[in-house]
Each structure stands twice: as structure tokens, then as C-alpha cells.
Tab-separated table of C-alpha atoms and ligand atoms in Angstrom:
chain	number	residue	atom	x	y	z
A	1	UNK	CA	22.720	-3.250	28.654
A	2	UNK	CA	20.933	-0.482	30.147
A	3	UNK	CA	21.384	0.608	33.703
A	4	UNK	CA	18.817	1.678	35.820
A	5	UNK	CA	19.552	4.357	38.377
A	6	UNK	CA	19.580	4.445	42.095
A	7	UNK	CA	17.684	7.567	42.453
A	8	UNK	CA	13.878	8.253	41.591
A	9	UNK	CA	12.073	10.648	39.285
A	10	UNK	CA	11.321	13.303	41.606
A	11	UNK	CA	7.768	15.544	41.829
A	12	UNK	CA	7.922	18.586	40.034
A	13	UNK	CA	5.133	21.284	41.617
A	14	UNK	CA	3.764	24.499	41.182
A	15	UNK	CA	4.255	26.400	44.693
A	16	UNK	CA	1.180	27.931	44.838
A	17	UNK	CA	1.400	30.844	47.346
A	18	UNK	CA	4.888	31.980	46.136
A	19	UNK	CA	3.517	32.361	42.609
A	20	UNK	CA	0.832	34.139	43.626
A	21	UNK	CA	3.161	36.550	46.023
A	22	UNK	CA	5.472	36.803	43.401
A	23	UNK	CA	3.372	37.417	40.562
A	24	UNK	CA	5.246	34.498	38.492
A	25	UNK	CA	4.760	30.715	37.919
A	26	UNK	CA	7.196	29.250	40.387
A	27	UNK	CA	8.117	25.597	40.304
A	28	UNK	CA	9.915	23.225	42.192
A	29	UNK	CA	11.881	20.150	41.622
A	30	UNK	CA	11.749	18.009	45.015
A	31	UNK	CA	14.856	16.362	45.077
A	32	UNK	CA	14.193	16.237	49.083
A	33	UNK	CA	12.007	13.506	48.296
A	34	UNK	CA	15.058	11.142	46.835
A	35	UNK	CA	15.820	8.009	49.126
A	36	UNK	CA	18.900	9.856	50.216
A	37	UNK	CA	17.178	12.935	51.421
A	38	UNK	CA	18.879	15.246	48.884
A	39	UNK	CA	19.698	15.051	45.191
A	40	UNK	CA	22.799	13.598	46.029
A	41	UNK	CA	21.878	10.063	44.882
A	42	UNK	CA	22.175	11.118	41.377
A	43	UNK	CA	25.501	12.297	41.036
A	44	UNK	CA	26.955	9.907	44.094
A	45	UNK	CA	24.807	6.923	43.155
A	46	UNK	CA	25.842	7.046	39.374
A	47	UNK	CA	29.350	7.435	40.464
A	48	UNK	CA	29.191	4.376	42.562
A	49	UNK	CA	27.237	2.535	39.955
A	50	UNK	CA	30.015	3.246	37.371
A	51	UNK	CA	32.377	2.168	39.767
A	52	UNK	CA	30.820	-1.117	40.456
A	53	UNK	CA	30.757	-1.943	36.872
A	54	UNK	CA	34.217	-1.372	36.697
A	55	UNK	CA	34.675	-4.165	39.515
A	56	UNK	CA	35.008	-1.870	42.430
A	57	UNK	CA	35.080	-4.274	45.776
A	58	UNK	CA	34.943	-1.475	48.204
A	59	UNK	CA	33.495	2.149	48.184
A	60	UNK	CA	34.997	4.684	50.339
A	61	UNK	CA	33.524	8.350	50.940
A	62	UNK	CA	34.686	10.917	53.837
A	63	UNK	CA	31.815	13.205	54.552
A	64	UNK	CA	29.618	13.586	57.566
A	65	UNK	CA	26.957	15.012	55.667
A	66	UNK	CA	24.413	14.138	52.456
A	67	UNK	CA	27.199	12.949	50.269
A	68	UNK	CA	28.293	10.529	52.785
A	69	UNK	CA	24.654	9.358	53.154
A	70	UNK	CA	24.225	9.182	49.571
A	71	UNK	CA	26.885	6.979	49.177
A	72	UNK	CA	25.835	4.555	52.042
A	73	UNK	CA	22.613	4.146	50.257
A	74	UNK	CA	24.086	3.774	46.901
A	75	UNK	CA	26.616	1.218	48.200
A	76	UNK	CA	24.027	-0.757	50.229
A	77	UNK	CA	21.746	-0.959	47.243
A	78	UNK	CA	24.702	-2.181	44.905
A	79	UNK	CA	25.783	-4.660	47.402
A	80	UNK	CA	28.902	-3.441	47.646
A	81	UNK	CA	30.833	-2.907	51.011
A	82	UNK	CA	30.875	0.784	51.800
A	83	UNK	CA	32.895	2.834	54.339
A	84	UNK	CA	31.819	6.430	55.177
A	85	UNK	CA	34.441	8.576	57.063
A	86	UNK	CA	33.331	11.170	59.311
A	87	UNK	CA	35.325	13.959	61.176
A	88	UNK	CA	34.853	13.485	65.196
A	89	UNK	CA	32.284	16.572	65.077
A	90	UNK	CA	29.815	14.730	63.175
A	91	UNK	CA	26.476	14.551	64.944
A	92	UNK	CA	25.278	11.113	66.785
A	93	UNK	CA	22.159	11.255	64.763
A	94	UNK	CA	23.972	11.340	61.421
A	95	UNK	CA	26.405	8.348	62.614
A	96	UNK	CA	23.187	6.294	63.472
A	97	UNK	CA	21.502	6.889	59.826
A	98	UNK	CA	24.442	6.030	58.155
A	99	UNK	CA	24.843	3.100	60.276
A	100	UNK	CA	21.230	2.019	59.921
A	101	UNK	CA	21.514	1.910	56.321
A	102	UNK	CA	24.168	-0.771	56.517
A	103	UNK	CA	27.114	0.988	55.669
A	104	UNK	CA	30.545	0.863	57.899
A	105	UNK	CA	31.227	4.331	59.758
A	106	UNK	CA	34.604	5.267	60.640
A	107	UNK	CA	35.109	8.324	62.615
A	108	UNK	CA	38.777	9.795	61.709
A	109	UNK	CA	40.107	13.157	62.515
A	110	UNK	CA	38.983	16.622	63.891
A	111	UNK	CA	38.094	18.310	60.878
A	112	UNK	CA	37.377	17.115	57.300
A	113	UNK	CA	40.798	17.600	55.865
A	114	UNK	CA	41.992	15.033	57.763
A	115	UNK	CA	38.898	12.921	57.346
A	116	UNK	CA	39.698	12.800	53.653
A	117	UNK	CA	43.350	12.233	54.043
A	118	UNK	CA	42.561	8.994	56.065
A	119	UNK	CA	39.979	8.172	53.322
A	120	UNK	CA	42.965	8.630	50.484
A	121	UNK	CA	44.910	6.177	52.528
A	122	UNK	CA	42.469	3.584	52.518
A	123	UNK	CA	42.166	3.977	48.655
A	124	UNK	CA	45.718	2.973	48.252
A	125	UNK	CA	44.189	-0.746	48.638
A	126	UNK	CA	43.273	-2.453	45.332
A	127	UNK	CA	39.835	-2.524	44.540
A	128	UNK	CA	38.811	0.460	46.949
A	129	UNK	CA	37.381	3.499	45.163
A	130	UNK	CA	37.385	7.023	46.655
A	131	UNK	CA	33.893	8.847	46.269
A	132	UNK	CA	34.337	12.437	46.583
A	133	UNK	CA	31.539	14.659	47.677
A	134	UNK	CA	31.295	16.794	44.702
A	135	UNK	CA	34.070	17.277	42.569
A	136	UNK	CA	33.982	14.538	39.851
A	137	UNK	CA	32.486	14.665	36.317
A	138	UNK	CA	30.317	11.267	37.047
A	139	UNK	CA	28.962	13.088	39.954
A	140	UNK	CA	28.135	16.109	37.393
A	141	UNK	CA	26.531	13.760	34.746
A	142	UNK	CA	24.645	12.031	37.672
A	143	UNK	CA	23.337	15.537	38.869
A	144	UNK	CA	22.090	16.591	35.450
A	145	UNK	CA	19.564	13.952	35.194
A	146	UNK	CA	17.383	16.039	37.046
A	147	UNK	CA	17.342	18.986	34.505
A	148	UNK	CA	16.715	15.784	31.906
A	149	UNK	CA	13.379	15.097	33.838
A	150	UNK	CA	12.135	18.624	33.637
A	151	UNK	CA	13.416	19.571	30.332
A	152	UNK	CA	10.486	17.999	28.317
A	153	UNK	CA	8.022	18.725	31.216
A	154	UNK	CA	8.355	22.169	31.971
A	155	UNK	CA	8.870	25.737	30.156
A	156	UNK	CA	11.217	27.792	32.849
A	157	UNK	CA	13.035	30.752	32.402
A	158	UNK	CA	15.775	30.380	34.925
A	159	UNK	CA	17.118	27.858	37.563
A	160	UNK	CA	18.185	28.606	41.006
A	161	UNK	CA	19.863	26.091	42.933
A	162	UNK	CA	22.372	26.311	46.085
A	163	UNK	CA	26.094	25.854	45.631
A	164	UNK	CA	28.550	24.009	48.684
A	165	UNK	CA	31.263	22.577	46.456
A	166	UNK	CA	29.668	22.958	43.145
A	167	UNK	CA	28.352	19.453	42.012
A	168	UNK	CA	24.866	20.577	41.928
A	169	UNK	CA	25.291	23.561	39.887
A	170	UNK	CA	27.782	21.885	37.362
A	171	UNK	CA	25.113	19.077	36.984
A	172	UNK	CA	22.504	21.630	36.427
A	173	UNK	CA	24.501	23.656	34.006
A	174	UNK	CA	25.601	20.149	32.196
A	175	UNK	CA	21.792	19.278	32.108
A	176	UNK	CA	20.684	22.474	30.592
A	177	UNK	CA	23.295	22.374	27.659
A	178	UNK	CA	22.439	18.752	27.082
A	179	UNK	CA	18.802	19.416	26.836
A	180	UNK	CA	19.204	22.361	24.122
A	181	UNK	CA	18.744	24.932	26.871
A	182	UNK	CA	21.947	26.851	27.233
A	183	UNK	CA	20.341	29.972	27.225
A	184	UNK	CA	18.743	29.283	30.473
A	185	UNK	CA	20.350	31.501	33.202
A	186	UNK	CA	21.135	29.949	36.621
A	187	UNK	CA	20.929	31.750	39.710
A	188	UNK	CA	23.768	30.127	41.982
A	189	UNK	CA	22.954	30.501	45.620
A	190	UNK	CA	25.097	30.481	48.966
A	191	UNK	CA	24.850	31.891	52.468
A	192	UNK	CA	26.892	34.551	53.980
A	193	UNK	CA	29.927	32.747	55.741
A	194	UNK	CA	29.686	29.662	53.010
A	195	UNK	CA	29.928	32.147	49.846
A	196	UNK	CA	33.125	30.383	48.396
A	197	UNK	CA	31.613	30.630	44.719
A	198	UNK	CA	30.615	34.232	45.069
A	199	UNK	CA	34.457	35.081	46.294
A	200	UNK	CA	35.955	32.676	43.412
A	201	UNK	CA	33.860	34.678	40.777
A	202	UNK	CA	35.115	38.050	42.048
A	203	UNK	CA	38.680	36.944	42.252
A	204	UNK	CA	38.324	35.286	38.988
A	205	UNK	CA	40.068	32.101	40.493
A	206	UNK	CA	39.409	29.590	43.393
A	207	UNK	CA	39.862	31.190	46.952
A	208	UNK	CA	40.311	29.291	50.049
A	209	UNK	CA	37.737	30.764	52.567
A	210	UNK	CA	39.715	31.276	55.968
A	211	UNK	CA	36.545	29.706	57.716
A	212	UNK	CA	33.134	28.678	57.501
A	213	UNK	CA	30.955	30.935	59.535
A	214	UNK	CA	27.165	29.887	58.318
A	215	UNK	CA	25.008	27.514	59.916
A	216	UNK	CA	24.609	26.213	56.358
A	217	UNK	CA	27.314	23.793	57.108
A	218	UNK	CA	26.360	21.826	54.138
A	219	UNK	CA	27.450	24.639	51.717
A	220	UNK	CA	30.689	24.815	53.463
A	221	UNK	CA	33.108	23.793	50.934
A	222	UNK	CA	35.968	26.513	51.687
A	223	UNK	CA	37.161	26.011	48.181
A	224	UNK	CA	34.466	25.699	45.060
A	225	UNK	CA	35.499	23.175	42.136
A	226	UNK	CA	37.304	24.746	39.501
A	227	UNK	CA	34.865	23.025	37.348
A	228	UNK	CA	31.994	24.784	38.624
A	229	UNK	CA	33.892	28.301	38.408
A	230	UNK	CA	35.159	27.872	34.647
A	231	UNK	CA	31.459	27.023	34.030
A	232	UNK	CA	30.504	31.023	34.533
A	233	UNK	CA	32.852	31.649	31.368
A	234	UNK	CA	30.482	29.877	29.094
A	235	UNK	CA	27.093	30.237	30.939
A	236	UNK	CA	24.807	32.859	32.625
A	237	UNK	CA	25.381	31.985	36.134
A	238	UNK	CA	24.535	34.669	38.532
A	239	UNK	CA	25.764	34.405	42.185
A	240	UNK	CA	23.390	35.241	45.106
A	241	UNK	CA	24.176	35.578	48.657
A	242	UNK	CA	21.695	35.612	51.397
A	243	UNK	CA	22.164	35.490	55.385
A	244	UNK	CA	21.394	32.602	57.635
A	245	UNK	CA	18.453	34.177	58.965
A	246	UNK	CA	16.737	34.311	55.778
A	247	UNK	CA	17.454	30.728	54.997
A	248	UNK	CA	16.131	29.735	57.964
A	249	UNK	CA	12.988	31.867	57.437
A	250	UNK	CA	12.682	29.871	54.013
A	251	UNK	CA	12.921	26.781	55.806
A	252	UNK	CA	10.151	27.730	58.217
A	253	UNK	CA	7.661	28.895	55.518
A	254	UNK	CA	8.355	26.201	53.414
A	255	UNK	CA	7.572	23.696	56.038
A	256	UNK	CA	4.373	25.003	56.347
A	257	UNK	CA	3.631	25.593	52.494
A	258	UNK	CA	4.869	22.561	51.540
A	259	UNK	CA	4.591	20.388	54.680
A	260	UNK	CA	8.522	19.363	54.287
A	261	UNK	CA	11.668	19.993	56.175
A	262	UNK	CA	14.863	20.984	54.492
A	263	UNK	CA	18.196	22.164	55.605
A	264	UNK	CA	19.122	25.698	55.432
A	265	UNK	CA	21.544	24.537	52.587
A	266	UNK	CA	18.106	24.475	50.692
A	267	UNK	CA	16.644	27.355	52.516
A	268	UNK	CA	19.091	29.852	51.050
A	269	UNK	CA	17.427	28.759	47.274
A	270	UNK	CA	14.107	29.060	48.846
A	271	UNK	CA	14.934	32.311	50.323
A	272	UNK	CA	15.942	34.185	46.825
A	273	UNK	CA	11.901	33.350	46.013
A	274	UNK	CA	10.438	34.339	49.593
A	275	UNK	CA	12.462	37.355	50.158
A	276	UNK	CA	11.496	38.350	46.486
A	277	UNK	CA	15.046	39.318	45.816
A	278	UNK	CA	15.766	41.813	42.687
A	279	UNK	CA	17.749	38.717	41.228
A	280	UNK	CA	14.543	36.857	40.478
A	281	UNK	CA	12.083	39.401	39.611
A	282	UNK	CA	13.095	39.910	35.783
A	283	UNK	CA	11.841	36.414	35.367
A	284	UNK	CA	8.224	34.784	34.880
A	285	UNK	CA	8.818	30.980	35.382
A	286	UNK	CA	11.577	30.106	37.626
A	287	UNK	CA	12.342	26.652	38.578
A	288	UNK	CA	14.004	25.985	42.427
A	289	UNK	CA	16.018	23.256	42.707
A	290	UNK	CA	14.724	21.711	46.494
A	291	UNK	CA	17.791	20.301	47.109
A	292	UNK	CA	16.733	18.835	50.604
A	293	UNK	CA	19.193	17.814	53.343
A	294	UNK	CA	18.950	15.214	56.035
A	295	UNK	CA	20.683	17.423	58.776
A	296	UNK	CA	17.660	19.316	59.646
A	297	UNK	CA	14.576	18.415	62.019
A	298	UNK	CA	11.774	20.195	63.831
A	299	UNK	CA	13.807	20.732	67.095
A	300	UNK	CA	16.830	21.972	64.770
A	301	UNK	CA	14.350	24.452	63.099
A	302	UNK	CA	13.006	25.711	66.085
A	303	UNK	CA	16.618	26.313	67.734
A	304	UNK	CA	17.804	28.508	64.671
A	305	UNK	CA	13.997	30.303	64.568
A	306	UNK	CA	14.865	31.586	68.146
A	307	UNK	CA	18.504	32.212	67.242
A	308	UNK	CA	17.490	34.470	64.590
A	309	UNK	CA	14.513	36.163	66.376
A	310	UNK	CA	12.113	34.889	63.560
A	311	UNK	CA	8.323	35.144	64.150
B	1	PLP	C1	25.704	18.843	48.742
B	1	PLP	C2	24.294	19.648	49.135
B	1	PLP	C3	24.533	20.883	48.529
B	1	PLP	C4	25.633	21.648	47.703
B	1	PLP	O1	25.982	20.744	46.636
B	1	PLP	P1	27.328	20.831	46.068
B	1	PLP	O2	27.326	19.904	44.925
B	1	PLP	O3	28.455	20.748	47.184
B	1	PLP	O4	27.487	22.282	45.487
B	1	PLP	C5	23.333	21.577	48.762
B	1	PLP	N1	22.202	21.435	49.584
B	1	PLP	C6	22.346	20.098	49.939
B	1	PLP	C7	20.743	19.640	50.713
B	1	PLP	C8	23.288	19.075	49.628
B	1	PLP	O5	23.259	18.075	50.103
């Protein structure tokens, strides 16, 4: 039996103004249009589907962010009781969004590590399946579908994507490789203060950041997945780090240009083009993964705009 995905095929759009500004053909894969507001429904959705096919009776996801929201969307669509555990620091708006979808919300722990421990304890019960935010082969496999969609449709010469724990990057690379595009380089973008991939590449091994100081908390995995780091040995992956101010500026310009609001986690990737950073200049047809994110709105964008003195 073939299984239909929970995620949708997203639009692939040319960014006219950026293309004119850079003298390139700049393309956008609009993952912000997913029902979960981010690409995460691809990977987490597939993992939940596979768990359901194996008889899962309860899905458990520790995440106060886009991963938790995607797991909630997936679990409810599959008709499986789904519990999202969030730390006490999680905003009310996010808690409400998860509950409004129809998932169970459990507030556990002061920091994510404690939340995660509580999730793992719950999963000791039979039939309970643990859904991690980024570190699982099913998640990379599902995230790779975004490259499957682009592969036959567009001629591009580089992919830009943001890196938190590395699940999106792993999916992008897997998707390139399984579509005969293993030669296409990837720019892996983070913000200063959340650059655990950059630190890991520099050290040649996984590094645990002492703290996350970027406002792009979605990129704030203190340690990236070992798999994402190892991929740099076999694929042309180049790390790019932008400032929070550049990421927010890109969100503001993108909101005006494309009439869409995305998180600074996504703005980081957009900033490489909006700032015309050296790393993008050698290419002619860049593809930007607009990863999206639900934790941004008009009020937050204008607060950050003031905070970073942007005009
Ligand atoms: C999860 C997420 C990321 C980072 O993805 P990883 O798989 O953790 O690297 C970036 N942007 C948005 C909007 C996300 O939801």
C-alpha cells in the first residue's frame, strides 16, 4: 500500500526583487506554507506515520517549538493520542496553538533537557513512541522530500538552509544525493550565539555550546546531530554565520516582499541573500529553503526591529 504524506507540496517561487538585486536567479522553496508553518511536518510527519504503521498507541514529543507543533499536527491527523511536552519557559501562544490542534500539552522542566527526560520516562510504557526534534533517520528521509519536489522542476546551483540540530540539513543533503545532485553545494546557515554546526566543523567533532545567546531560539540546539556533522565529510557543505540583526532585517524585508512572516531562524538563510554575503556571490541560481516557523508575528517582528535599531 502506498502511503500519502501529511505534508503538502509547497510552492517554488522566484524572488524577483532579490534576483534583480543580486543579478542572479533567486528561488524560494516556501516551506512556511506547510500546515505546520514549517518544513518540520515532512520529517516528523513521516516518522509519526511510520510509528503508526508499526502500531504506535501514543506519540510523545518534547518540544516547545515547531517540532512539537508539527508532531501535534501529525498525531491528530493520524488519529493517535499525542502528548507534547514543553518546558515552563514556553510562551502561552505556543501552548495554546498546540492545544487548539487537539494534542495534549504537558508542562515539564525548566529547561529542554529536563523536559526531554520526562518524555523519555513516559516512553517506557508499551506502545509509547518517542518523537525527537531532529535526530532520526525517518526525519531526514521525510525532510528530503522537499528536494524531491524541486529536483525535476528547477535548475539550481546551490541550496541555502538554516541549521538548528541539523535535521533539515541532513534531509536536504539526502534529497540532493538521491536525486543525482550530489555535486550541488549547500550553505548551512546559523546565527551568532546558536552556531553549534559552525563550532562542530571547526573542532572536527560535536561541540556543546555553553549557552544559546541568539534570539533565533529555534536554531538553539546546543549540540548538532553527529550525522549532520559527518555529512560534511562527503558533501560540499559550507557554514555561514549571520548576526541576529541581519536575520531580523531579512524577516522584515521578506515580509514586505513576499507578504509572509517567518522566524529569525528562517531569516538567517534569507539574510545571506539580502546582505549579498560573499558566500553566495559565486552562484547563479541559488535555492533558498524558506523554513518558516510559527513563533513570529507582527508584534515580535516590530519589537526586534526596535531592539536592533533597524529602519
Ligand atoms: C526546526 C527548524 C529549524 C532548524 O532545523 P533543524 O532540523 O533543527 O536543523 C530552522 N528553522 C525553523 C523554522 C525550524 O522550525
